[in-house]
Amino acid sequence: MTLVELILVIGLIAAVVFIYLPYLRSFQQANDLNVAVETVKQGVSRAQARALAGEEDSGWGVKIENGKATIFKGSGFAGRDASFDEVYRLPGLAVLGQSEIVFEKLTGKLLAGPGQSAASFSLGDQNLTVDLYGTVQ
């Protein structure tokens, strides 16, 4: 193989990579969003299961913030017992809306504010709602 042929092959490979790089980035962003949504759904389910079981004689919840989701023990994130925290990384997605979801001890029902029957928030471009019984849609 001559030097000219080698340069042509390297140039062709560089051109193909340059053309497909935006598609790969788009695929990665879609995958990150799917992983984040599934992680949040599993976190909500785990917090509700722990509340239903009455673990540590307490309610349990999930706090969803930019870049992470935290399962916590207690009736609110601010007053939680941080030694029980389980933190899961979420790919850098913006979270909008109600980001704290708490379930009642033993009943597993969502502790919603007055007149509320669900908690809603956006993760990336996906809108998620947790209803009174913990179903994430």
Short mmCIF file of C-alpha atoms in Angstrom, two decimals:
data_model
loop_
_atom_site.label_atom_id
_atom_site.label_comp_id
_atom_site.label_asym_id
_atom_site.label_seq_id
_atom_site.Cartn_x
_atom_site.Cartn_y
_atom_site.Cartn_z
CA MET A 1 0.00 0.00 0.00
CA THR A 2 1.40 3.36 -0.98
CA LEU A 3 1.30 6.54 1.02
CA VAL A 4 -1.35 8.02 -1.33
CA GLU A 5 -3.64 5.00 -0.86
CA LEU A 6 -3.20 5.20 2.92
CA ILE A 7 -4.09 8.90 2.94
CA LEU A 8 -7.20 8.20 0.78
CA VAL A 9 -8.38 5.43 3.13
CA ILE A 10 -7.87 7.61 6.20
CA GLY A 11 -9.71 10.47 4.45
CA LEU A 12 -12.67 8.21 3.59
CA ILE A 13 -12.89 6.93 7.14
CA ALA A 14 -12.79 10.51 8.49
CA ALA A 15 -15.54 11.56 6.06
CA VAL A 16 -17.81 8.68 7.10
CA VAL A 17 -17.27 9.45 10.79
CA PHE A 18 -17.94 13.16 10.21
CA ILE A 19 -21.20 12.38 8.36
CA TYR A 20 -22.56 9.94 10.97
CA LEU A 21 -21.44 11.74 14.13
CA PRO A 22 -24.67 13.82 14.48
CA TYR A 23 -26.75 10.64 14.18
CA LEU A 24 -24.73 8.95 16.88
CA ARG A 25 -25.16 11.95 19.18
CA SER A 26 -28.92 11.96 18.60
CA PHE A 27 -29.05 8.23 19.38
CA GLN A 28 -27.07 8.81 22.60
CA GLN A 29 -29.44 11.58 23.75
CA ALA A 30 -32.52 9.42 23.09
CA ASN A 31 -30.91 6.55 24.98
CA ASP A 32 -30.02 8.82 27.93
CA LEU A 33 -33.63 9.99 28.12
CA ASN A 34 -34.96 6.41 28.06
CA VAL A 35 -32.52 5.36 30.79
CA ALA A 36 -33.48 8.37 32.94
CA VAL A 37 -37.23 7.73 32.56
CA GLU A 38 -36.83 4.04 33.47
CA THR A 39 -34.61 4.92 36.44
CA VAL A 40 -37.23 7.36 37.74
CA LYS A 41 -40.04 4.82 37.26
CA GLN A 42 -38.06 2.18 39.15
CA GLY A 43 -37.20 4.66 41.90
CA VAL A 44 -40.87 5.62 42.35
CA SER A 45 -41.83 1.94 42.47
CA ARG A 46 -39.09 1.16 45.01
CA ALA A 47 -40.06 4.07 47.27
CA GLN A 48 -43.72 3.02 47.16
CA ALA A 49 -42.83 -0.62 47.91
CA ARG A 50 -40.76 0.45 50.92
CA ALA A 51 -43.64 2.64 52.17
CA LEU A 52 -46.16 -0.19 51.69
CA ALA A 53 -43.91 -2.53 53.67
CA GLY A 54 -43.62 0.06 56.43
CA GLU A 55 -39.83 -0.20 56.30
CA GLU A 56 -38.20 1.69 59.16
CA ASP A 57 -41.73 2.64 60.31
CA SER A 58 -41.81 5.53 57.87
CA GLY A 59 -43.07 6.86 54.57
CA TRP A 60 -40.67 6.88 51.62
CA GLY A 61 -40.22 9.18 48.68
CA VAL A 62 -38.20 10.14 45.64
CA LYS A 63 -36.59 13.52 44.99
CA ILE A 64 -35.82 14.10 41.31
CA GLU A 65 -33.25 16.76 40.59
CA ASN A 66 -31.12 17.69 37.61
CA GLY A 67 -28.67 14.82 37.24
CA LYS A 68 -29.93 12.53 40.02
CA ALA A 69 -32.85 10.82 41.70
CA THR A 70 -32.76 10.16 45.45
CA ILE A 71 -34.94 7.63 47.27
CA PHE A 72 -35.33 8.87 50.83
CA LYS A 73 -36.91 7.91 54.14
CA GLY A 74 -39.36 10.38 55.65
CA SER A 75 -42.34 12.56 54.87
CA GLY A 76 -40.26 15.13 52.99
CA PHE A 77 -36.82 15.51 51.46
CA ALA A 78 -35.80 18.43 53.69
CA GLY A 79 -36.50 16.51 56.92
CA ARG A 80 -35.31 13.10 55.71
CA ASP A 81 -32.87 10.76 57.40
CA ALA A 82 -30.00 11.05 54.91
CA SER A 83 -28.36 7.82 56.12
CA PHE A 84 -31.09 5.90 54.23
CA ASP A 85 -30.66 7.79 50.94
CA GLU A 86 -30.23 5.82 47.70
CA VAL A 87 -28.92 8.08 44.93
CA TYR A 88 -29.17 7.22 41.23
CA ARG A 89 -27.48 9.20 38.48
CA LEU A 90 -29.65 10.58 35.70
CA PRO A 91 -27.96 11.73 32.50
CA GLY A 92 -27.86 15.56 32.51
CA LEU A 93 -31.53 16.22 31.84
CA ALA A 94 -33.53 19.18 33.09
CA VAL A 95 -36.34 18.40 35.55
CA LEU A 96 -39.36 20.70 35.61
CA GLY A 97 -42.45 20.55 37.84
CA GLN A 98 -43.02 18.73 41.11
CA SER A 99 -39.78 16.93 41.82
CA GLU A 100 -40.60 15.37 45.20
CA ILE A 101 -42.90 12.36 45.42
CA VAL A 102 -43.70 10.90 48.84
CA PHE A 103 -45.74 7.79 49.70
CA GLU A 104 -47.66 7.20 52.91
CA LYS A 105 -46.48 4.47 55.29
CA LEU A 106 -48.45 1.19 54.93
CA THR A 107 -51.01 2.49 52.40
CA GLY A 108 -48.45 3.42 49.75
CA LYS A 109 -50.66 6.28 48.59
CA LEU A 110 -49.16 9.44 47.19
CA LEU A 111 -49.00 12.26 49.72
CA ALA A 112 -50.33 15.01 47.48
CA GLY A 113 -51.13 18.58 48.36
CA PRO A 114 -54.69 19.80 48.94
CA GLY A 115 -56.83 19.19 45.87
CA GLN A 116 -54.08 17.21 44.14
CA SER A 117 -54.44 13.61 43.03
CA ALA A 118 -51.17 13.31 41.11
CA ALA A 119 -47.63 14.61 40.84
CA SER A 120 -46.43 15.74 37.41
CA PHE A 121 -42.99 16.65 36.15
CA SER A 122 -41.00 16.78 32.95
CA LEU A 123 -37.77 14.90 32.39
CA GLY A 124 -36.11 16.10 29.23
CA ASP A 125 -38.93 16.27 26.70
CA GLN A 126 -41.05 13.58 28.41
CA ASN A 127 -43.90 14.45 30.74
CA LEU A 128 -44.46 11.99 33.58
CA THR A 129 -47.34 11.76 36.03
CA VAL A 130 -47.49 9.73 39.24
CA ASP A 131 -51.08 9.10 40.26
CA LEU A 132 -52.47 8.63 43.78
CA TYR A 133 -51.65 4.89 43.68
CA GLY A 134 -48.08 5.28 42.43
CA THR A 135 -48.63 4.47 38.77
CA VAL A 136 -46.18 6.35 36.56
CA GLN A 137 -47.47 7.38 33.15
#
